[in-house]
Structure formats: structure tokens, C-alpha cells
mmCIF file of N, CA, C and O in Angstrom:
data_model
loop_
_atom_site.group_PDB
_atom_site.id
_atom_site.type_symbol
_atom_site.label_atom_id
_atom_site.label_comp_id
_atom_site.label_asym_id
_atom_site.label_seq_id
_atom_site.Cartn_x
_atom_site.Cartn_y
_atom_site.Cartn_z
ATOM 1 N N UNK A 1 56.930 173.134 136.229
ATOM 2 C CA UNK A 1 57.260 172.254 135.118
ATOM 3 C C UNK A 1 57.678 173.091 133.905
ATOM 4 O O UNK A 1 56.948 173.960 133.429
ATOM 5 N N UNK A 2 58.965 172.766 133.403
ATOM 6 C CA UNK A 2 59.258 173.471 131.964
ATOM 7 C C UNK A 2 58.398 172.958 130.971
ATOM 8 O O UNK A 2 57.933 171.820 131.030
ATOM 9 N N UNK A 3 58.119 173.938 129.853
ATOM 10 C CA UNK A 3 57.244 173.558 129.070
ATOM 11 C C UNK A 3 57.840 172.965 127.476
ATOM 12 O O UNK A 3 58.867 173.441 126.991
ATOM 13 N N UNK A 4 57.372 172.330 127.066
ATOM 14 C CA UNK A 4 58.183 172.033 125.486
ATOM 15 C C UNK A 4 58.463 173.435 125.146
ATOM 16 O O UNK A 4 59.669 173.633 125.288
ATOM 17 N N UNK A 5 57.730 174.675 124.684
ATOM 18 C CA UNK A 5 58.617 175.513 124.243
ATOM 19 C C UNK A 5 59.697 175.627 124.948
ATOM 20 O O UNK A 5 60.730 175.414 124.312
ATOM 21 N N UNK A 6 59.854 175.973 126.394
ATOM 22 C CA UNK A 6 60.570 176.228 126.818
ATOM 23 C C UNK A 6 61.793 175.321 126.588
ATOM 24 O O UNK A 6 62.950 175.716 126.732
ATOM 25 N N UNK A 7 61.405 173.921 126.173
ATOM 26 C CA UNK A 7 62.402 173.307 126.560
ATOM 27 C C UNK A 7 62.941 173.265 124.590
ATOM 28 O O UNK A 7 64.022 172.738 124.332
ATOM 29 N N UNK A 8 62.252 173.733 123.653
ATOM 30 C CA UNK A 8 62.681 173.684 122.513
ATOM 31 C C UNK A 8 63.827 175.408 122.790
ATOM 32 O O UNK A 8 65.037 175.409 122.566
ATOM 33 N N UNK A 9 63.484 175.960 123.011
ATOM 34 C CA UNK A 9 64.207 177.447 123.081
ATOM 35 C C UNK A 9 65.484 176.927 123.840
ATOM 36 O O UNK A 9 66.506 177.540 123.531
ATOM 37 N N UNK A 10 65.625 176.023 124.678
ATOM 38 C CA UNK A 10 66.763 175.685 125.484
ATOM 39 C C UNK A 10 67.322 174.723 124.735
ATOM 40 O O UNK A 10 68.500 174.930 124.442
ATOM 41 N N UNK A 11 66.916 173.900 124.402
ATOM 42 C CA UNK A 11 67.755 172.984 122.996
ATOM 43 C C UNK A 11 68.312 173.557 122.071
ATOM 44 O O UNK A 11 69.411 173.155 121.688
ATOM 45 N N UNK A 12 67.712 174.601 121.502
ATOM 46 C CA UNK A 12 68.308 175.615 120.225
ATOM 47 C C UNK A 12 69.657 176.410 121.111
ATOM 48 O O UNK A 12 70.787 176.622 120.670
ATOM 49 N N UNK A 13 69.292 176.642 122.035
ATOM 50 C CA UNK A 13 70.787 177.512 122.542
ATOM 51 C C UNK A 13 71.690 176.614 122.958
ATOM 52 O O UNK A 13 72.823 176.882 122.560
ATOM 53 N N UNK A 14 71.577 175.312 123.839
ATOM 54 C CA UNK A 14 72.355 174.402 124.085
ATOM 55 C C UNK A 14 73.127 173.884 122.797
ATOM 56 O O UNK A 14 74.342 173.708 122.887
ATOM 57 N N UNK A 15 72.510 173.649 121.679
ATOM 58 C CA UNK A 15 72.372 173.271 120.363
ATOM 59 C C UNK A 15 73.825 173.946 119.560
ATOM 60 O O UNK A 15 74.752 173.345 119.016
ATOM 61 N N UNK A 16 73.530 175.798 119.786
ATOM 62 C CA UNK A 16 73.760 176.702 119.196
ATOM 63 C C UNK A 16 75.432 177.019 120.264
ATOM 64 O O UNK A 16 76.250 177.722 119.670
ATOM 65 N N UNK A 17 75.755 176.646 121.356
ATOM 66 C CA UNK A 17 76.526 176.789 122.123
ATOM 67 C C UNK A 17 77.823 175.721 121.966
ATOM 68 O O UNK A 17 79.037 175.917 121.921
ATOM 69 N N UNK A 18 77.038 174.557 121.909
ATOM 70 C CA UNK A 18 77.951 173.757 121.783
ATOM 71 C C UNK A 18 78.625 173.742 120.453
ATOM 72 O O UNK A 18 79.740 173.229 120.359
ATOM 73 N N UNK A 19 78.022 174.275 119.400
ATOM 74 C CA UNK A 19 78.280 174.419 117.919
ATOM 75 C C UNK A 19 79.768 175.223 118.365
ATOM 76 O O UNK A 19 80.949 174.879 118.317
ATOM 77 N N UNK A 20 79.197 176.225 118.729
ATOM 78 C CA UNK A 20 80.165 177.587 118.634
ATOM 79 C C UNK A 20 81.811 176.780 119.456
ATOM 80 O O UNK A 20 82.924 176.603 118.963
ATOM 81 N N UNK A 21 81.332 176.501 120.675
ATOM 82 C CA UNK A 21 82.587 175.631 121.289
ATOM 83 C C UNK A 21 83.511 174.789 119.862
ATOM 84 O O UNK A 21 84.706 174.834 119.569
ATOM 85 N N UNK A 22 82.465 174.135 119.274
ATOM 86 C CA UNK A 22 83.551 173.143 118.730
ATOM 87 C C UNK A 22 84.150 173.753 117.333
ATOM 88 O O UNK A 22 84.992 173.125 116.691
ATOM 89 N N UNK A 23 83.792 174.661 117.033
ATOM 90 C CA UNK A 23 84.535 176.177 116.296
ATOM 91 C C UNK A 23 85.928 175.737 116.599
ATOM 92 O O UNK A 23 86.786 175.191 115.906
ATOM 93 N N UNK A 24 85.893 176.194 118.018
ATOM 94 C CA UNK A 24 86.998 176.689 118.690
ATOM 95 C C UNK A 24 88.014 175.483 119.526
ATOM 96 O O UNK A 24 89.161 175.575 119.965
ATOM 97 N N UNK A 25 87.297 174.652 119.521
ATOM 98 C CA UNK A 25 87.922 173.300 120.009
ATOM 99 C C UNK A 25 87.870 171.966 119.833
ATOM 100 O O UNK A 25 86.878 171.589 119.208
ATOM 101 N N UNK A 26 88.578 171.180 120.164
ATOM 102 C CA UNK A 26 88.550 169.728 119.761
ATOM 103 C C UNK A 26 87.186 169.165 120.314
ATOM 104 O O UNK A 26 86.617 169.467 121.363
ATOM 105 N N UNK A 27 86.808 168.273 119.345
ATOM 106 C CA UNK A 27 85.094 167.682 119.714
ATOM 107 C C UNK A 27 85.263 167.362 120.937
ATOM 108 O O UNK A 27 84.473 167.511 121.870
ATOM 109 N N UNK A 28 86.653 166.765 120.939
ATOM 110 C CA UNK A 28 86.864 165.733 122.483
ATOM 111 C C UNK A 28 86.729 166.405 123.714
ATOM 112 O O UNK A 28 86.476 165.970 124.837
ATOM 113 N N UNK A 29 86.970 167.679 123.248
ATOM 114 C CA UNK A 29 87.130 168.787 124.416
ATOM 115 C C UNK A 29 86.287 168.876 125.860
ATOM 116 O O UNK A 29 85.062 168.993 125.833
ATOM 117 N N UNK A 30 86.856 168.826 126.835
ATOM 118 C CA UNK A 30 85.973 168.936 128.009
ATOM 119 C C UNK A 30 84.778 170.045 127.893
ATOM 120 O O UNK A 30 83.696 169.915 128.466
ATOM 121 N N UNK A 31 85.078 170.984 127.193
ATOM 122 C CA UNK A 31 83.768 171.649 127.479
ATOM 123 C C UNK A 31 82.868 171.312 126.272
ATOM 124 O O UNK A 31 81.654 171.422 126.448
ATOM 125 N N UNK A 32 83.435 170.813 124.761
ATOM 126 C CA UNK A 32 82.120 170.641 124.161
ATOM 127 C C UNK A 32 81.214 169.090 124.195
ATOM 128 O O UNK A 32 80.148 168.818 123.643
ATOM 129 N N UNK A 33 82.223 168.119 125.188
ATOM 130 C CA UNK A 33 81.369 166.925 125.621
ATOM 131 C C UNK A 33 80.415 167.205 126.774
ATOM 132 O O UNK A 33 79.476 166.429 126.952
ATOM 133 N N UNK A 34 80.595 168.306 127.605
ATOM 134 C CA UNK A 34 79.855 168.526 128.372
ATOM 135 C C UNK A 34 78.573 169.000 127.904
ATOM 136 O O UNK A 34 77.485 168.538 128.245
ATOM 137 N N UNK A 35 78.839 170.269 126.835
ATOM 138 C CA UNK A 35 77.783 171.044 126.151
ATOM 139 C C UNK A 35 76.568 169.432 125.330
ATOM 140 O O UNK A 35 75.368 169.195 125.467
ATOM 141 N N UNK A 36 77.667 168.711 124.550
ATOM 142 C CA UNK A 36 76.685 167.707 124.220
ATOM 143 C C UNK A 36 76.009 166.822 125.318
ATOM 144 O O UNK A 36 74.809 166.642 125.113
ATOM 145 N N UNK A 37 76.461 166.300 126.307
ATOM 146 C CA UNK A 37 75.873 165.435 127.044
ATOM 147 C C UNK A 37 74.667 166.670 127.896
ATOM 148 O O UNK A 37 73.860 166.312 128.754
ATOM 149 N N UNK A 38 74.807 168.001 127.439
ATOM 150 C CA UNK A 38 73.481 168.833 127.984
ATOM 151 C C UNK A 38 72.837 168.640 127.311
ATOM 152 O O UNK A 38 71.797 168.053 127.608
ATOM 153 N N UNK A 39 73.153 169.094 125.841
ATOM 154 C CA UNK A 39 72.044 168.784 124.786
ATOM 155 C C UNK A 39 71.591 167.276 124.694
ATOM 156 O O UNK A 39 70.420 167.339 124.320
ATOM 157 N N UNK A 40 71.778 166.561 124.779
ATOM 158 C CA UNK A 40 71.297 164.719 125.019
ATOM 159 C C UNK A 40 70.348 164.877 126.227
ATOM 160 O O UNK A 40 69.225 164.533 125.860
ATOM 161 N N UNK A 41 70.350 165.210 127.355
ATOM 162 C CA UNK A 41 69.562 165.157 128.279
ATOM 163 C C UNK A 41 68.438 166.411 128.127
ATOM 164 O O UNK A 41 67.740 166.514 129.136
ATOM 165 N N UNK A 42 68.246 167.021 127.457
ATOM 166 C CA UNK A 42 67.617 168.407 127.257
ATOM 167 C C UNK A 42 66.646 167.390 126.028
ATOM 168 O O UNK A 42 65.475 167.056 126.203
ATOM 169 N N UNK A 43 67.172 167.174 125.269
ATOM 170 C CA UNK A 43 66.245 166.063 124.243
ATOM 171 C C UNK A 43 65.714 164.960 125.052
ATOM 172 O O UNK A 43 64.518 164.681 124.975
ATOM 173 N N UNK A 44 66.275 164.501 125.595
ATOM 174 C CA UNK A 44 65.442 163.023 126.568
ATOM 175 C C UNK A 44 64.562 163.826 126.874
ATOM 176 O O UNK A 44 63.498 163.655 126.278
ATOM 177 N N UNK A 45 64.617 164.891 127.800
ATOM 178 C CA UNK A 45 63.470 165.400 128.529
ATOM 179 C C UNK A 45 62.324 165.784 127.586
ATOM 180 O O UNK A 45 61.118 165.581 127.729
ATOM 181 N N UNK A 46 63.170 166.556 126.310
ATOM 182 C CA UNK A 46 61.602 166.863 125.445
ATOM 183 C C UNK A 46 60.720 165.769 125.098
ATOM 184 O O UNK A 46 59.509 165.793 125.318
ATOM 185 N N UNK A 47 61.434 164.663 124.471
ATOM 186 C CA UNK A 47 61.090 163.450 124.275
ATOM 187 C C UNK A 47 60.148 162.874 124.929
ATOM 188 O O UNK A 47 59.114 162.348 124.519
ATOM 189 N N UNK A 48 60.726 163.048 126.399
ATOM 190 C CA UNK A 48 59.422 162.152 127.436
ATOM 191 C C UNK A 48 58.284 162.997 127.822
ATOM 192 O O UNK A 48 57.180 162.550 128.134
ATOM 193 N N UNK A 49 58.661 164.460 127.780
ATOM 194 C CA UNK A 49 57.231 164.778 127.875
ATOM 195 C C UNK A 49 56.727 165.163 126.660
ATOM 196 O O UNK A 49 55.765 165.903 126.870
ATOM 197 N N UNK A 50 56.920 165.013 125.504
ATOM 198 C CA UNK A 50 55.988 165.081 124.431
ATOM 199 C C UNK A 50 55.467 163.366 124.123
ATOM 200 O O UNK A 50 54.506 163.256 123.362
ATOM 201 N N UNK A 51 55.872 162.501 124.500
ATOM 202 C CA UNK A 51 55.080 161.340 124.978
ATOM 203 C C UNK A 51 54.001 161.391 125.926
ATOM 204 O O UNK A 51 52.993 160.693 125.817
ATOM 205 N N UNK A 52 54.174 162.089 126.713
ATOM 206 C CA UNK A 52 53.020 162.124 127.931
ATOM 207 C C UNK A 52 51.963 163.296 127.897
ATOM 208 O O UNK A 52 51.212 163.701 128.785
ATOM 209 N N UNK A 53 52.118 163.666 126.744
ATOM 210 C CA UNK A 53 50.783 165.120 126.030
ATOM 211 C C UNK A 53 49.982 164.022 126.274
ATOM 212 O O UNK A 53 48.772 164.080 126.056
#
């Protein structure tokens, strides 16, 4: 099981990745909708298990 840190350290880079993409490209862009729809599911997950502490 990943742990909230773990899964906060992976949000900050998902976070920090997709930033950098959209620097460089259109929001619409295939790779920085992908990067966001990681970061959206990377938050659901923190979400539900910091409900279930």
C-alpha cells in the first residue's frame, strides 16, 4: 500500500511536471491533459485514504 507521504511526494512531482509541460505547451495538449488527469487521480487516491485513517 502507498502511503500518504508517499502519495503527497508523488502529487508534488506530478503537480510540478505537468506545470513545466504547460510552459512549453498548449493546456489542451496531449501530454499536459494526460499529466492532469494523473494528478486528479493521484488526489482521489490521497483523498480516499486520508478518509479511511
Amino acid at each position: 500500500m502507498v502511503t500518504l507521504d508517499n502519495l503527497l511526494e508523488k502529487i508534488e512531482q506530478t503537480r510540478n511536471h505537468m506545470l513545466s509541460l504547460s510552459r512549453r505547451m498548449p493546456l489542451t495538449s496531449d501530454a499536459v491533459v494526460t499529466a492532469s488527469v494523473q494528478l486528479d487521480d493521484l488526489l482521489n487516491e490521497y483523498e480516499k485514504q486520508r478518509k479511511n485513517m
